[in-house]
Coordinates of C-alpha atoms in Angstrom, one line a residue:
M1 CA 53.1 -36.5 112.9
I2 CA 53.1 -37.8 115.9
L3 CA 53.3 -42.2 116.4
K4 CA 50.3 -42.5 118.6
K5 CA 49.8 -46.0 119.2
M6 CA 52.4 -49.3 118.5
R7 CA 51.8 -53.2 118.7
I8 CA 55.1 -55.3 118.3
R9 CA 54.3 -58.7 118.2
Q10 CA 57.3 -61.1 118.2
F11 CA 59.4 -58.6 116.5
R12 CA 63.2 -59.6 118.2
N13 CA 62.5 -60.0 122.1
Y14 CA 59.5 -58.5 122.4
E15 CA 56.5 -60.8 122.9
D16 CA 53.3 -59.0 122.0
Q17 CA 53.1 -55.3 123.7
T18 CA 50.8 -52.6 122.8
L19 CA 52.1 -48.8 123.5
M20 CA 50.3 -45.5 123.6
F21 CA 52.6 -42.7 123.2
D22 CA 52.1 -38.9 123.5
Q23 CA 53.9 -35.8 122.0
G24 CA 57.1 -34.5 123.0
I25 CA 60.2 -36.8 124.3
Q26 CA 59.6 -40.4 124.8
Y27 CA 62.1 -40.8 127.4
I28 CA 63.2 -44.7 127.3
T29 CA 65.6 -46.3 129.9
G30 CA 66.8 -49.5 131.2
R31 CA 70.1 -51.6 131.2
N32 CA 72.0 -53.3 128.2
A33 CA 70.1 -55.8 126.3
Q34 CA 66.9 -55.3 127.6
G35 CA 64.7 -54.2 124.2
K36 CA 65.6 -49.7 124.6
T37 CA 67.2 -50.4 121.1
N38 CA 64.9 -52.8 119.6
L39 CA 61.6 -50.8 120.5
L40 CA 63.2 -48.0 118.4
E41 CA 64.6 -50.2 115.6
A42 CA 61.0 -51.3 115.2
I43 CA 59.8 -47.9 114.6
L44 CA 62.6 -47.4 112.5
Y45 CA 61.0 -50.9 110.7
L46 CA 57.7 -49.6 110.4
S47 CA 59.3 -46.0 108.4
T48 CA 61.5 -48.5 106.0
T49 CA 60.8 -51.4 106.1
R50 CA 63.9 -52.5 107.0
S51 CA 66.6 -53.1 110.2
H52 CA 69.3 -50.8 110.1
R53 CA 71.0 -53.6 112.4
V54 CA 70.9 -56.5 110.0
N55 CA 69.9 -57.6 106.6
D56 CA 68.1 -60.6 107.2
D57 CA 64.7 -59.9 108.1
A58 CA 64.5 -63.4 109.7
E59 CA 67.4 -62.5 112.4
L60 CA 64.1 -60.2 113.6
I61 CA 61.9 -62.8 114.4
K62 CA 61.9 -63.9 118.6
E63 CA 63.6 -67.3 118.7
S64 CA 61.2 -69.9 117.6
R65 CA 58.5 -68.2 116.2
D66 CA 57.1 -67.7 112.6
F67 CA 56.8 -64.5 111.7
F68 CA 56.7 -60.8 113.9
L69 CA 54.0 -58.0 113.3
I70 CA 54.5 -54.3 113.5
N71 CA 51.4 -52.1 113.7
G72 CA 51.7 -48.5 113.9
T73 CA 48.7 -45.5 114.4
L74 CA 50.1 -42.1 113.0
E75 CA 48.5 -39.0 113.9
K76 CA 49.2 -35.9 110.9
G77 CA 47.3 -33.0 111.4
N78 CA 43.9 -34.2 111.6
R79 CA 44.4 -37.4 109.8
S80 CA 44.9 -40.9 111.1
I81 CA 46.8 -43.3 109.7
E82 CA 46.9 -47.0 110.2
L83 CA 49.9 -48.9 109.2
R84 CA 50.6 -52.8 109.8
I85 CA 53.6 -54.8 108.4
H86 CA 53.7 -58.8 108.8
V87 CA 57.1 -60.9 107.7
S88 CA 57.4 -64.4 108.0
K89 CA 59.5 -66.8 106.3
E90 CA 57.5 -66.7 103.5
G91 CA 57.7 -62.9 103.2
K92 CA 57.0 -59.7 103.9
N93 CA 53.3 -58.0 103.5
L94 CA 52.1 -54.3 103.7
F95 CA 49.1 -52.8 104.8
I96 CA 48.0 -49.2 105.1
Y97 CA 44.2 -48.8 106.0
K98 CA 44.4 -53.1 106.5
S99 CA 44.7 -52.5 102.2
P100 CA 47.3 -54.4 101.3
I101 CA 50.7 -52.1 99.2
R102 CA 52.5 -53.8 96.5
K103 CA 54.8 -51.5 96.1
V104 CA 57.4 -50.7 99.1
S105 CA 57.7 -47.3 97.5
D106 CA 54.4 -46.4 98.0
F107 CA 54.9 -47.6 102.1
V108 CA 58.0 -46.1 102.6
G109 CA 58.0 -42.4 104.4
T110 CA 54.1 -42.8 105.4
C111 CA 55.8 -42.7 108.8
N112 CA 58.9 -41.0 108.6
A113 CA 62.1 -41.5 111.2
V114 CA 64.8 -40.3 111.9
M115 CA 67.3 -42.3 113.1
F116 CA 70.5 -41.6 115.1
C117 CA 72.6 -43.9 117.0
P118 CA 76.2 -44.5 118.0
D119 CA 77.2 -47.0 114.7
D120 CA 76.4 -43.2 112.6
L121 CA 79.2 -41.4 114.3
T122 CA 81.7 -44.0 112.0
L123 CA 79.6 -42.5 108.2
F124 CA 83.0 -40.5 108.0
Q125 CA 85.4 -43.0 108.0
A126 CA 83.2 -46.2 106.7
A127 CA 83.4 -47.8 103.8
P128 CA 81.8 -45.9 100.7
R129 CA 78.4 -48.3 100.9
V130 CA 78.2 -47.0 104.1
R131 CA 77.8 -43.3 103.1
R132 CA 75.3 -44.1 100.1
R133 CA 73.1 -45.8 102.4
F134 CA 72.6 -43.2 104.4
I135 CA 72.2 -41.7 101.3
D136 CA 70.0 -43.9 99.8
M137 CA 68.0 -44.1 102.7
E138 CA 67.1 -40.4 103.6
L139 CA 66.6 -39.5 99.7
S140 CA 64.4 -42.3 99.2
K141 CA 62.1 -41.4 102.1
M142 CA 61.7 -37.8 101.0
S143 CA 61.3 -38.7 97.2
K144 CA 59.5 -41.6 95.8
T145 CA 60.5 -40.6 92.6
Y146 CA 64.2 -41.2 93.6
M147 CA 63.5 -45.0 95.6
N148 CA 61.9 -45.8 91.9
A149 CA 64.8 -45.2 89.6
L150 CA 67.3 -46.4 92.7
T151 CA 64.8 -49.7 92.6
K152 CA 65.0 -50.1 89.0
A153 CA 68.3 -49.1 88.7
N154 CA 69.5 -52.1 91.0
R155 CA 67.4 -54.4 88.8
L156 CA 68.8 -52.8 86.1
L157 CA 72.3 -53.7 87.7
K158 CA 71.4 -57.7 88.8
E159 CA 70.2 -58.2 85.2
R160 CA 73.3 -56.2 83.7
N161 CA 75.6 -58.4 86.5
A162 CA 74.2 -61.7 84.8
A163 CA 74.9 -61.1 81.7
L164 CA 78.7 -60.4 82.1
K165 CA 78.3 -63.7 84.3
L166 CA 77.4 -65.7 81.2
E167 CA 80.4 -67.7 79.4
S168 CA 79.1 -66.3 76.2
I169 CA 78.7 -62.5 76.7
N170 CA 76.1 -60.7 74.6
Q171 CA 77.2 -56.6 74.4
E172 CA 74.3 -56.1 72.1
Y173 CA 72.1 -57.3 75.1
V174 CA 73.9 -55.3 77.7
K175 CA 74.3 -52.4 75.5
V176 CA 70.3 -52.3 75.7
I177 CA 70.3 -52.4 79.2
D178 CA 72.7 -49.7 79.3
D179 CA 70.4 -47.1 77.3
Q180 CA 68.0 -47.5 80.1
F181 CA 70.4 -47.9 83.0
L182 CA 72.4 -45.2 82.1
D183 CA 69.3 -42.8 82.5
L184 CA 68.7 -43.6 85.3
Q185 CA 71.9 -43.4 86.8
V186 CA 72.4 -39.7 86.1
L187 CA 68.6 -39.2 87.8
I188 CA 70.4 -41.1 90.9
M189 CA 73.4 -38.8 91.1
K190 CA 71.3 -35.6 89.9
Q191 CA 68.9 -36.1 93.1
R192 CA 71.4 -37.6 95.4
K193 CA 73.8 -33.7 94.6
K194 CA 70.6 -31.9 95.2
F195 CA 70.2 -34.0 98.4
L196 CA 73.8 -33.0 99.4
D197 CA 73.9 -29.3 98.3
E198 CA 70.9 -28.7 100.3
L199 CA 72.0 -31.3 103.8
M200 CA 75.4 -29.4 103.7
S201 CA 73.7 -25.9 103.6
C202 CA 71.3 -26.6 106.1
G203 CA 73.7 -28.3 108.1
K204 CA 76.4 -25.9 108.5
N205 CA 73.8 -23.3 110.8
F206 CA 73.5 -26.3 113.1
Y207 CA 77.0 -27.1 113.2
E208 CA 78.1 -23.9 114.3
D209 CA 75.1 -23.6 117.4
I210 CA 75.4 -26.9 118.1
S211 CA 79.8 -26.7 118.5
Q212 CA 80.8 -23.0 118.7
D213 CA 83.6 -23.4 116.0
L214 CA 83.1 -21.8 112.6
S215 CA 85.3 -24.5 110.4
D216 CA 83.7 -24.9 107.3
L217 CA 82.0 -28.1 106.3
A218 CA 82.1 -29.7 102.6
Y219 CA 81.9 -32.3 100.9
T220 CA 83.2 -33.7 97.7
Y221 CA 81.0 -36.2 95.5
V222 CA 82.9 -38.9 94.0
S223 CA 81.8 -40.8 90.9
A224 CA 83.0 -42.3 87.6
V225 CA 82.4 -38.7 86.0
P226 CA 81.8 -35.6 87.5
Y227 CA 78.4 -34.4 87.7
E228 CA 77.5 -31.3 85.2
E229 CA 73.9 -29.3 84.7
D230 CA 73.6 -30.8 80.9
E231 CA 72.6 -34.2 82.0
N232 CA 73.0 -35.6 78.6
A233 CA 76.7 -34.9 78.6
V234 CA 76.6 -36.9 81.6
K235 CA 75.3 -39.9 80.3
Q236 CA 77.2 -39.5 77.1
S237 CA 80.4 -38.9 79.6
L238 CA 79.0 -42.4 81.4
R239 CA 78.8 -44.4 78.3
K240 CA 82.3 -43.5 77.1
K241 CA 83.4 -44.8 80.6
Y242 CA 81.3 -47.7 80.5
E243 CA 82.9 -48.8 77.1
K244 CA 86.0 -48.5 78.0
N245 CA 85.8 -50.4 80.9
W246 CA 84.0 -53.0 78.6
T247 CA 87.3 -55.5 79.4
R248 CA 87.4 -54.8 82.6
D249 CA 83.8 -55.5 83.2
C250 CA 83.6 -58.7 81.0
M251 CA 87.1 -60.2 83.4
M252 CA 85.4 -59.0 86.7
K253 CA 82.0 -60.6 85.7
Q254 CA 80.3 -57.5 87.1
T255 CA 79.7 -54.0 86.6
M256 CA 82.7 -52.1 88.2
I257 CA 81.7 -48.3 87.9
G258 CA 78.5 -46.4 88.4
F259 CA 76.4 -45.3 90.9
H260 CA 77.2 -48.5 93.3
K261 CA 79.8 -47.5 93.3
D262 CA 79.6 -43.9 94.2
D263 CA 81.1 -42.4 97.1
V264 CA 81.0 -39.0 99.4
I265 CA 83.9 -37.5 101.3
F266 CA 83.3 -34.9 103.7
T267 CA 85.7 -32.5 104.6
I268 CA 86.5 -29.7 107.7
N269 CA 88.7 -26.4 106.2
G270 CA 89.1 -28.3 103.2
K271 CA 90.9 -31.9 104.5
E272 CA 88.9 -35.0 104.9
M273 CA 86.9 -35.4 107.9
S274 CA 87.7 -38.7 108.5
V275 CA 91.4 -38.2 108.8
Y276 CA 91.7 -34.9 110.4
A277 CA 88.4 -34.3 112.2
S278 CA 88.5 -34.4 116.3
Q279 CA 85.9 -36.8 117.6
G280 CA 84.3 -33.8 119.0
Q281 CA 84.2 -32.2 115.6
K282 CA 82.4 -35.4 114.1
R283 CA 80.1 -36.0 117.0
S284 CA 79.1 -32.7 116.0
A285 CA 78.7 -33.0 112.5
L286 CA 77.4 -35.7 112.2
L287 CA 74.8 -34.3 115.0
A288 CA 74.0 -31.1 112.8
L289 CA 73.4 -33.3 109.6
K290 CA 70.5 -35.3 111.6
L291 CA 69.3 -32.2 112.1
G292 CA 69.3 -31.0 108.8
I293 CA 67.7 -34.0 107.8
V294 CA 65.0 -33.6 110.1
F295 CA 64.0 -30.1 108.6
M296 CA 64.5 -30.9 105.4
N297 CA 62.3 -33.4 105.6
K298 CA 59.3 -30.5 107.2
E299 CA 60.2 -28.6 103.8
V300 CA 59.7 -31.6 101.2
T301 CA 56.7 -33.1 102.9
G302 CA 54.8 -30.5 105.3
E303 CA 55.8 -33.0 108.3
Y304 CA 58.3 -33.0 110.6
P305 CA 60.0 -37.0 110.9
I306 CA 59.9 -38.8 114.3
L307 CA 63.9 -38.7 115.6
L308 CA 64.7 -41.4 117.2
L309 CA 68.4 -40.8 119.6
D310 CA 69.4 -44.3 120.4
D311 CA 71.7 -44.2 123.0
V312 CA 74.0 -41.2 121.6
F313 CA 72.9 -38.9 124.7
S314 CA 76.4 -40.7 126.5
E315 CA 78.3 -39.9 123.6
L316 CA 77.4 -35.7 123.9
D317 CA 78.2 -33.0 126.7
E318 CA 75.6 -31.4 128.7
Y319 CA 75.9 -28.4 126.5
R320 CA 75.5 -30.4 122.8
R321 CA 72.7 -32.5 124.7
K322 CA 70.9 -28.9 125.3
K323 CA 71.6 -27.3 122.4
L324 CA 70.3 -30.6 120.2
L325 CA 66.6 -30.0 122.0
E326 CA 66.5 -26.4 122.0
V327 CA 66.5 -26.1 117.8
L328 CA 64.5 -28.9 117.5
P329 CA 60.5 -27.8 117.7
S330 CA 58.0 -29.1 120.1
E331 CA 55.8 -30.1 117.2
V332 CA 58.9 -32.7 116.0
Q333 CA 57.9 -35.9 118.3
I334 CA 61.5 -37.4 120.2
F335 CA 62.5 -41.1 121.4
I336 CA 65.3 -40.9 123.5
T337 CA 66.6 -44.6 125.0
A338 CA 69.8 -44.6 127.8
T339 CA 71.3 -46.6 130.4
D340 CA 70.9 -43.5 132.6
R341 CA 68.7 -40.6 133.3
Y342 CA 70.0 -37.6 132.0
S343 CA 68.7 -34.6 133.5
I344 CA 66.8 -31.9 130.5
P345 CA 66.6 -28.6 130.9
E346 CA 62.9 -27.3 131.5
E347 CA 63.8 -24.2 129.0
C348 CA 63.9 -26.7 126.5
G349 CA 60.2 -26.5 126.3
K350 CA 59.0 -29.9 125.9
K351 CA 56.5 -32.5 127.7
I352 CA 58.3 -35.7 128.8
T353 CA 57.4 -39.2 129.5
D354 CA 59.4 -41.5 130.8
W355 CA 59.6 -45.6 129.9
Y356 CA 61.3 -48.1 131.5
V357 CA 62.4 -51.0 129.6
E358 CA 63.2 -55.1 131.1
H359 CA 63.2 -58.3 129.6
G360 CA 61.6 -57.1 126.4
T361 CA 58.0 -55.3 128.4
V362 CA 58.4 -51.7 128.4
K363 CA 56.2 -50.1 131.4
K364 CA 55.4 -46.2 132.0
G365 CA 57.7 -44.3 134.4
A366 CA 61.3 -44.4 135.1
E367 CA 63.6 -46.1 137.1
N368 CA 66.3 -43.8 139.2
Y369 CA 68.9 -46.1 139.6
G370 CA 71.0 -44.5 137.0
S371 CA 69.1 -40.7 136.8
K372 CA 72.1 -38.2 136.4

């Protein structure tokens, strides 16, 4: 998959710009606060229909403007796919080949992009919601079944919480919600476990290659009930937990256990990575997980995703930068942003196109002020 053409209009600090991209590495330099990250954010938005930095789309609209527009032309094999997203204060409109798309799940993942940015380095020690979002975002791009289940489960969660907030709570009505709600939760738990099993299996190999460290990486999925192969048994265990937790839910006016409270604890040699891993181990582990996602996408969709590396070269030493580019096939289109133009070894075998960003304008070519 290649992003061949992109138009950004009134997005962040961009007024209106159309860019033509090549295969290989798009190396984007520029001083801080010029628009490098905004460019990658726009590409990721084209993939997920949401920002990885803010929750309110209104914050993405350029100051004093009423809307933003992102157009993208993808090359998938012999096919060319045109995408468009128009966001205003009235709402969000999605289009494929100029045809309106009603369901977000029919749009997400058409442009498949994987982001790695400095904020990701907090994944291991961040709040559980950050790890859930990481899993949900990556898995949703690969599985429409998962995304649809997640969307329905979130809708039922809102309905359940609304019922719990009423002065007179109808327990029978909540039980009707729970019948479908619990089925969806079992599916979500199953898909998350499968995703994590495959990710860790793939990520371990990359970790050893990148870090030359043979430490054992693993994870523990933390849920209200333990997962087992018998899905009906998991559902019944969840139902009993919900019945036991009923009084607490009523008192707190919200659902206190479930898929929206689950967590993942990553470990190294059996110990929590957030506490015992060094900064170097955390960087290598996260990089390995991101690479694992790139290759999992290829397995699931048949296409490599676009890889977005936002200001992470400064976080990696020369050896890790080299290994990162060596393990990625030439078919992977890579966008790199940095304040400095780090050298890329010729043996990485990838075409490099330089870009320079200044005041929300992107130009082809590199400035030499920060070459390394």
